[in-house]
């Protein structure tokens, strides 16, 4: 069950929603925070907390992310209030990012998920090899 400030169609503010409903705000939020790029950006920013990172440094610390994907990811995190963006009025502008308290609270569950994935990856790999072997038969 989930809650929303707006409640959604036919719901009062704060009323629990339905995660299985594609219109559920929590489902939409999970779609945004459940990406690998969001998880990596939050991890890198959490390692720097309470400090800030400039865009280029953040990109260097997230292997494989394109400039566009990092920009889209950060825009989403800023919009959700998980990341704060600060622009210095220089030429060119220096843009800094840091996790908000809300963003820092997201690091704990994401870290738990990363630990789970690292712990169970050998078993998942084994299952994939078995599935691939039986599919070839």
mmCIF file of N, CA, C and O in Angstrom, residues 51-103:
data_model
loop_
_atom_site.group_PDB
_atom_site.id
_atom_site.type_symbol
_atom_site.label_atom_id
_atom_site.label_comp_id
_atom_site.label_asym_id
_atom_site.label_seq_id
_atom_site.Cartn_x
_atom_site.Cartn_y
_atom_site.Cartn_z
ATOM 1 N N UNK A 51 29.120 16.947 1.760
ATOM 2 C CA UNK A 51 29.691 17.801 0.726
ATOM 3 C C UNK A 51 28.962 17.717 -0.599
ATOM 4 O O UNK A 51 27.967 17.016 -0.739
ATOM 5 N N UNK A 52 29.496 18.467 -1.552
ATOM 6 C CA UNK A 52 28.908 18.558 -2.882
ATOM 7 C C UNK A 52 29.884 17.997 -3.915
ATOM 8 O O UNK A 52 31.085 17.909 -3.658
ATOM 9 N N UNK A 53 29.342 17.674 -5.077
ATOM 10 C CA UNK A 53 30.165 17.288 -6.221
ATOM 11 C C UNK A 53 29.725 18.093 -7.431
ATOM 12 O O UNK A 53 28.534 18.333 -7.624
ATOM 13 N N UNK A 54 30.700 18.484 -8.232
ATOM 14 C CA UNK A 54 30.373 19.136 -9.498
ATOM 15 C C UNK A 54 29.965 18.064 -10.502
ATOM 16 O O UNK A 54 30.303 16.885 -10.357
ATOM 17 N N UNK A 55 29.247 18.477 -11.514
ATOM 18 C CA UNK A 55 28.713 17.564 -12.519
ATOM 19 C C UNK A 55 29.815 16.689 -13.123
ATOM 20 O O UNK A 55 29.674 15.460 -13.195
ATOM 21 N N UNK A 56 30.905 17.300 -13.549
ATOM 22 C CA UNK A 56 31.981 16.546 -14.215
ATOM 23 C C UNK A 56 32.596 15.503 -13.280
ATOM 24 O O UNK A 56 32.897 14.380 -13.705
ATOM 25 N N UNK A 57 32.771 15.850 -12.008
ATOM 26 C CA UNK A 57 33.329 14.897 -11.046
ATOM 27 C C UNK A 57 32.350 13.755 -10.798
ATOM 28 O O UNK A 57 32.751 12.591 -10.711
ATOM 29 N N UNK A 58 31.096 14.077 -10.693
ATOM 30 C CA UNK A 58 30.067 13.041 -10.516
ATOM 31 C C UNK A 58 30.075 12.098 -11.718
ATOM 32 O O UNK A 58 30.038 10.870 -11.564
ATOM 33 N N UNK A 59 30.189 12.649 -12.892
ATOM 34 C CA UNK A 59 30.230 11.809 -14.110
ATOM 35 C C UNK A 59 31.461 10.905 -14.101
ATOM 36 O O UNK A 59 31.394 9.740 -14.493
ATOM 37 N N UNK A 60 32.588 11.417 -13.669
ATOM 38 C CA UNK A 60 33.812 10.588 -13.595
ATOM 39 C C UNK A 60 33.645 9.426 -12.625
ATOM 40 O O UNK A 60 34.196 8.347 -12.835
ATOM 41 N N UNK A 61 32.883 9.643 -11.564
ATOM 42 C CA UNK A 61 32.729 8.607 -10.532
ATOM 43 C C UNK A 61 31.624 7.591 -10.835
ATOM 44 O O UNK A 61 31.469 6.628 -10.085
ATOM 45 N N UNK A 62 30.860 7.826 -11.895
ATOM 46 C CA UNK A 62 29.794 6.883 -12.285
ATOM 47 C C UNK A 62 30.185 6.288 -13.642
ATOM 48 O O UNK A 62 29.843 6.832 -14.687
ATOM 49 N N UNK A 63 30.909 5.174 -13.631
ATOM 50 C CA UNK A 63 31.414 4.593 -14.878
ATOM 51 C C UNK A 63 30.288 4.234 -15.852
ATOM 52 O O UNK A 63 29.263 3.675 -15.459
ATOM 53 N N UNK A 64 30.501 4.623 -17.111
ATOM 54 C CA UNK A 64 29.579 4.229 -18.164
ATOM 55 C C UNK A 64 28.393 5.145 -18.390
ATOM 56 O O UNK A 64 27.661 4.970 -19.361
ATOM 57 N N UNK A 65 28.191 6.117 -17.532
ATOM 58 C CA UNK A 65 27.030 7.002 -17.708
ATOM 59 C C UNK A 65 27.366 8.098 -18.720
ATOM 60 O O UNK A 65 28.464 8.652 -18.706
ATOM 61 N N UNK A 66 26.424 8.363 -19.603
ATOM 62 C CA UNK A 66 26.618 9.447 -20.569
ATOM 63 C C UNK A 66 26.277 10.777 -19.909
ATOM 64 O O UNK A 66 25.585 10.818 -18.875
ATOM 65 N N UNK A 67 26.740 11.846 -20.515
ATOM 66 C CA UNK A 67 26.443 13.181 -19.992
ATOM 67 C C UNK A 67 24.931 13.401 -19.971
ATOM 68 O O UNK A 67 24.384 13.904 -18.981
ATOM 69 N N UNK A 68 24.247 12.984 -21.041
ATOM 70 C CA UNK A 68 22.798 13.170 -21.119
ATOM 71 C C UNK A 68 22.074 12.361 -20.037
ATOM 72 O O UNK A 68 21.165 12.868 -19.371
ATOM 73 N N UNK A 69 22.468 11.097 -19.845
ATOM 74 C CA UNK A 69 21.791 10.257 -18.851
ATOM 75 C C UNK A 69 22.018 10.795 -17.445
ATOM 76 O O UNK A 69 21.109 10.792 -16.621
ATOM 77 N N UNK A 70 23.233 11.273 -17.151
ATOM 78 C CA UNK A 70 23.486 11.856 -15.835
ATOM 79 C C UNK A 70 22.641 13.105 -15.643
ATOM 80 O O UNK A 70 22.049 13.307 -14.579
ATOM 81 N N UNK A 71 22.554 13.923 -16.674
ATOM 82 C CA UNK A 71 21.759 15.140 -16.596
ATOM 83 C C UNK A 71 20.288 14.815 -16.335
ATOM 84 O O UNK A 71 19.650 15.409 -15.447
ATOM 85 N N UNK A 72 19.733 13.849 -17.061
ATOM 86 C CA UNK A 72 18.334 13.451 -16.883
ATOM 87 C C UNK A 72 18.120 12.875 -15.478
ATOM 88 O O UNK A 72 17.129 13.182 -14.806
ATOM 89 N N UNK A 73 19.055 12.037 -15.028
ATOM 90 C CA UNK A 73 18.955 11.425 -13.699
ATOM 91 C C UNK A 73 18.977 12.495 -12.610
ATOM 92 O O UNK A 73 18.147 12.479 -11.688
ATOM 93 N N UNK A 74 19.909 13.434 -12.709
ATOM 94 C CA UNK A 74 20.009 14.489 -11.707
ATOM 95 C C UNK A 74 18.783 15.402 -11.719
ATOM 96 O O UNK A 74 18.290 15.793 -10.660
ATOM 97 N N UNK A 75 18.252 15.709 -12.900
ATOM 98 C CA UNK A 75 17.045 16.539 -12.984
ATOM 99 C C UNK A 75 15.891 15.865 -12.241
ATOM 100 O O UNK A 75 15.137 16.516 -11.510
ATOM 101 N N UNK A 76 15.757 14.560 -12.427
ATOM 102 C CA UNK A 76 14.696 13.818 -11.760
ATOM 103 C C UNK A 76 14.896 13.828 -10.243
ATOM 104 O O UNK A 76 13.947 14.033 -9.482
ATOM 105 N N UNK A 77 16.136 13.618 -9.801
ATOM 106 C CA UNK A 77 16.428 13.606 -8.368
ATOM 107 C C UNK A 77 16.213 14.975 -7.739
ATOM 108 O O UNK A 77 15.721 15.083 -6.608
ATOM 109 N N UNK A 78 16.562 16.027 -8.464
ATOM 110 C CA UNK A 78 16.333 17.396 -7.971
ATOM 111 C C UNK A 78 14.833 17.660 -7.885
ATOM 112 O O UNK A 78 14.336 18.180 -6.875
ATOM 113 N N UNK A 79 14.109 17.278 -8.914
ATOM 114 C CA UNK A 79 12.657 17.498 -8.932
ATOM 115 C C UNK A 79 11.970 16.794 -7.766
ATOM 116 O O UNK A 79 11.037 17.332 -7.162
ATOM 117 N N UNK A 80 12.438 15.584 -7.436
ATOM 118 C CA UNK A 80 11.853 14.826 -6.328
ATOM 119 C C UNK A 80 12.329 15.311 -4.963
ATOM 120 O O UNK A 80 11.857 14.828 -3.938
ATOM 121 N N UNK A 81 13.284 16.244 -4.937
ATOM 122 C CA UNK A 81 13.780 16.763 -3.669
ATOM 123 C C UNK A 81 14.817 15.874 -3.003
ATOM 124 O O UNK A 81 15.132 16.043 -1.832
ATOM 125 N N UNK A 82 15.381 14.928 -3.761
ATOM 126 C CA UNK A 82 16.393 14.025 -3.216
ATOM 127 C C UNK A 82 17.798 14.613 -3.336
ATOM 128 O O UNK A 82 18.695 14.250 -2.580
ATOM 129 N N UNK A 83 17.966 15.503 -4.301
ATOM 130 C CA UNK A 83 19.260 16.142 -4.548
ATOM 131 C C UNK A 83 19.049 17.645 -4.625
ATOM 132 O O UNK A 83 18.054 18.120 -5.172
ATOM 133 N N UNK A 84 20.005 18.391 -4.061
ATOM 134 C CA UNK A 84 20.002 19.860 -4.158
ATOM 135 C C UNK A 84 21.023 20.265 -5.217
ATOM 136 O O UNK A 84 22.109 19.680 -5.293
ATOM 137 N N UNK A 85 20.663 21.243 -6.011
ATOM 138 C CA UNK A 85 21.522 21.749 -7.088
ATOM 139 C C UNK A 85 21.866 23.195 -6.778
ATOM 140 O O UNK A 85 20.983 23.989 -6.457
ATOM 141 N N UNK A 86 23.162 23.506 -6.865
ATOM 142 C CA UNK A 86 23.613 24.878 -6.609
ATOM 143 C C UNK A 86 24.449 25.326 -7.795
ATOM 144 O O UNK A 86 25.353 24.606 -8.234
ATOM 145 N N UNK A 87 24.133 26.497 -8.332
ATOM 146 C CA UNK A 87 24.842 27.029 -9.494
ATOM 147 C C UNK A 87 25.624 28.262 -9.076
ATOM 148 O O UNK A 87 25.061 29.195 -8.505
ATOM 149 N N UNK A 88 26.933 28.249 -9.358
ATOM 150 C CA UNK A 88 27.766 29.433 -9.130
ATOM 151 C C UNK A 88 27.727 30.279 -10.394
ATOM 152 O O UNK A 88 27.925 29.755 -11.491
ATOM 153 N N UNK A 89 27.500 31.573 -10.243
ATOM 154 C CA UNK A 89 27.398 32.443 -11.423
ATOM 155 C C UNK A 89 28.761 32.787 -12.019
ATOM 156 O O UNK A 89 29.200 33.933 -12.014
ATOM 157 N N UNK A 90 29.449 31.769 -12.506
ATOM 158 C CA UNK A 90 30.742 31.956 -13.162
ATOM 159 C C UNK A 90 30.560 31.681 -14.650
ATOM 160 O O UNK A 90 29.503 31.266 -15.091
ATOM 161 N N UNK A 91 31.604 31.903 -15.420
ATOM 162 C CA UNK A 91 31.566 31.594 -16.849
ATOM 163 C C UNK A 91 32.626 30.546 -17.130
ATOM 164 O O UNK A 91 33.810 30.821 -16.971
ATOM 165 N N UNK A 92 32.248 29.324 -17.492
ATOM 166 C CA UNK A 92 30.879 28.807 -17.511
ATOM 167 C C UNK A 92 30.393 28.571 -16.082
ATOM 168 O O UNK A 92 31.196 28.481 -15.149
ATOM 169 N N UNK A 93 29.073 28.436 -15.914
ATOM 170 C CA UNK A 93 28.539 28.233 -14.564
ATOM 171 C C UNK A 93 29.063 26.936 -13.942
ATOM 172 O O UNK A 93 29.185 25.926 -14.620
ATOM 173 N N UNK A 94 29.409 26.987 -12.670
ATOM 174 C CA UNK A 94 29.819 25.789 -11.930
ATOM 175 C C UNK A 94 28.581 25.256 -11.220
ATOM 176 O O UNK A 94 27.961 25.956 -10.422
ATOM 177 N N UNK A 95 28.207 24.013 -11.530
ATOM 178 C CA UNK A 95 27.002 23.409 -10.958
ATOM 179 C C UNK A 95 27.420 22.334 -9.973
ATOM 180 O O UNK A 95 28.216 21.443 -10.296
ATOM 181 N N UNK A 96 26.879 22.421 -8.758
ATOM 182 C CA UNK A 96 27.208 21.493 -7.678
ATOM 183 C C UNK A 96 25.952 20.737 -7.257
ATOM 184 O O UNK A 96 24.857 21.304 -7.252
ATOM 185 N N UNK A 97 26.154 19.476 -6.850
ATOM 186 C CA UNK A 97 25.043 18.637 -6.407
ATOM 187 C C UNK A 97 25.383 18.020 -5.059
ATOM 188 O O UNK A 97 26.530 17.671 -4.794
ATOM 189 N N UNK A 98 24.354 17.876 -4.225
ATOM 190 C CA UNK A 98 24.503 17.181 -2.946
ATOM 191 C C UNK A 98 23.173 16.528 -2.609
ATOM 192 O O UNK A 98 22.112 16.972 -3.063
ATOM 193 N N UNK A 99 23.242 15.467 -1.810
ATOM 194 C CA UNK A 99 22.011 14.828 -1.357
ATOM 195 C C UNK A 99 21.345 15.686 -0.293
ATOM 196 O O UNK A 99 22.022 16.251 0.569
ATOM 197 N N UNK A 100 20.040 15.765 -0.353
ATOM 198 C CA UNK A 100 19.265 16.392 0.723
ATOM 199 C C UNK A 100 19.116 15.348 1.832
ATOM 200 O O UNK A 100 19.519 14.185 1.670
ATOM 201 N N UNK A 101 18.516 15.739 2.945
ATOM 202 C CA UNK A 101 18.247 14.761 4.007
ATOM 203 C C UNK A 101 17.354 13.634 3.482
ATOM 204 O O UNK A 101 17.564 12.461 3.810
ATOM 205 N N UNK A 102 16.391 13.987 2.648
ATOM 206 C CA UNK A 102 15.519 12.971 2.048
ATOM 207 C C UNK A 102 16.332 12.022 1.169
ATOM 208 O O UNK A 102 16.160 10.807 1.214
ATOM 209 N N UNK A 103 17.245 12.573 0.385
ATOM 210 C CA UNK A 103 18.108 11.753 -0.466
ATOM 211 C C UNK A 103 19.019 10.853 0.347
ATOM 212 O O UNK A 103 19.243 9.689 -0.004
#
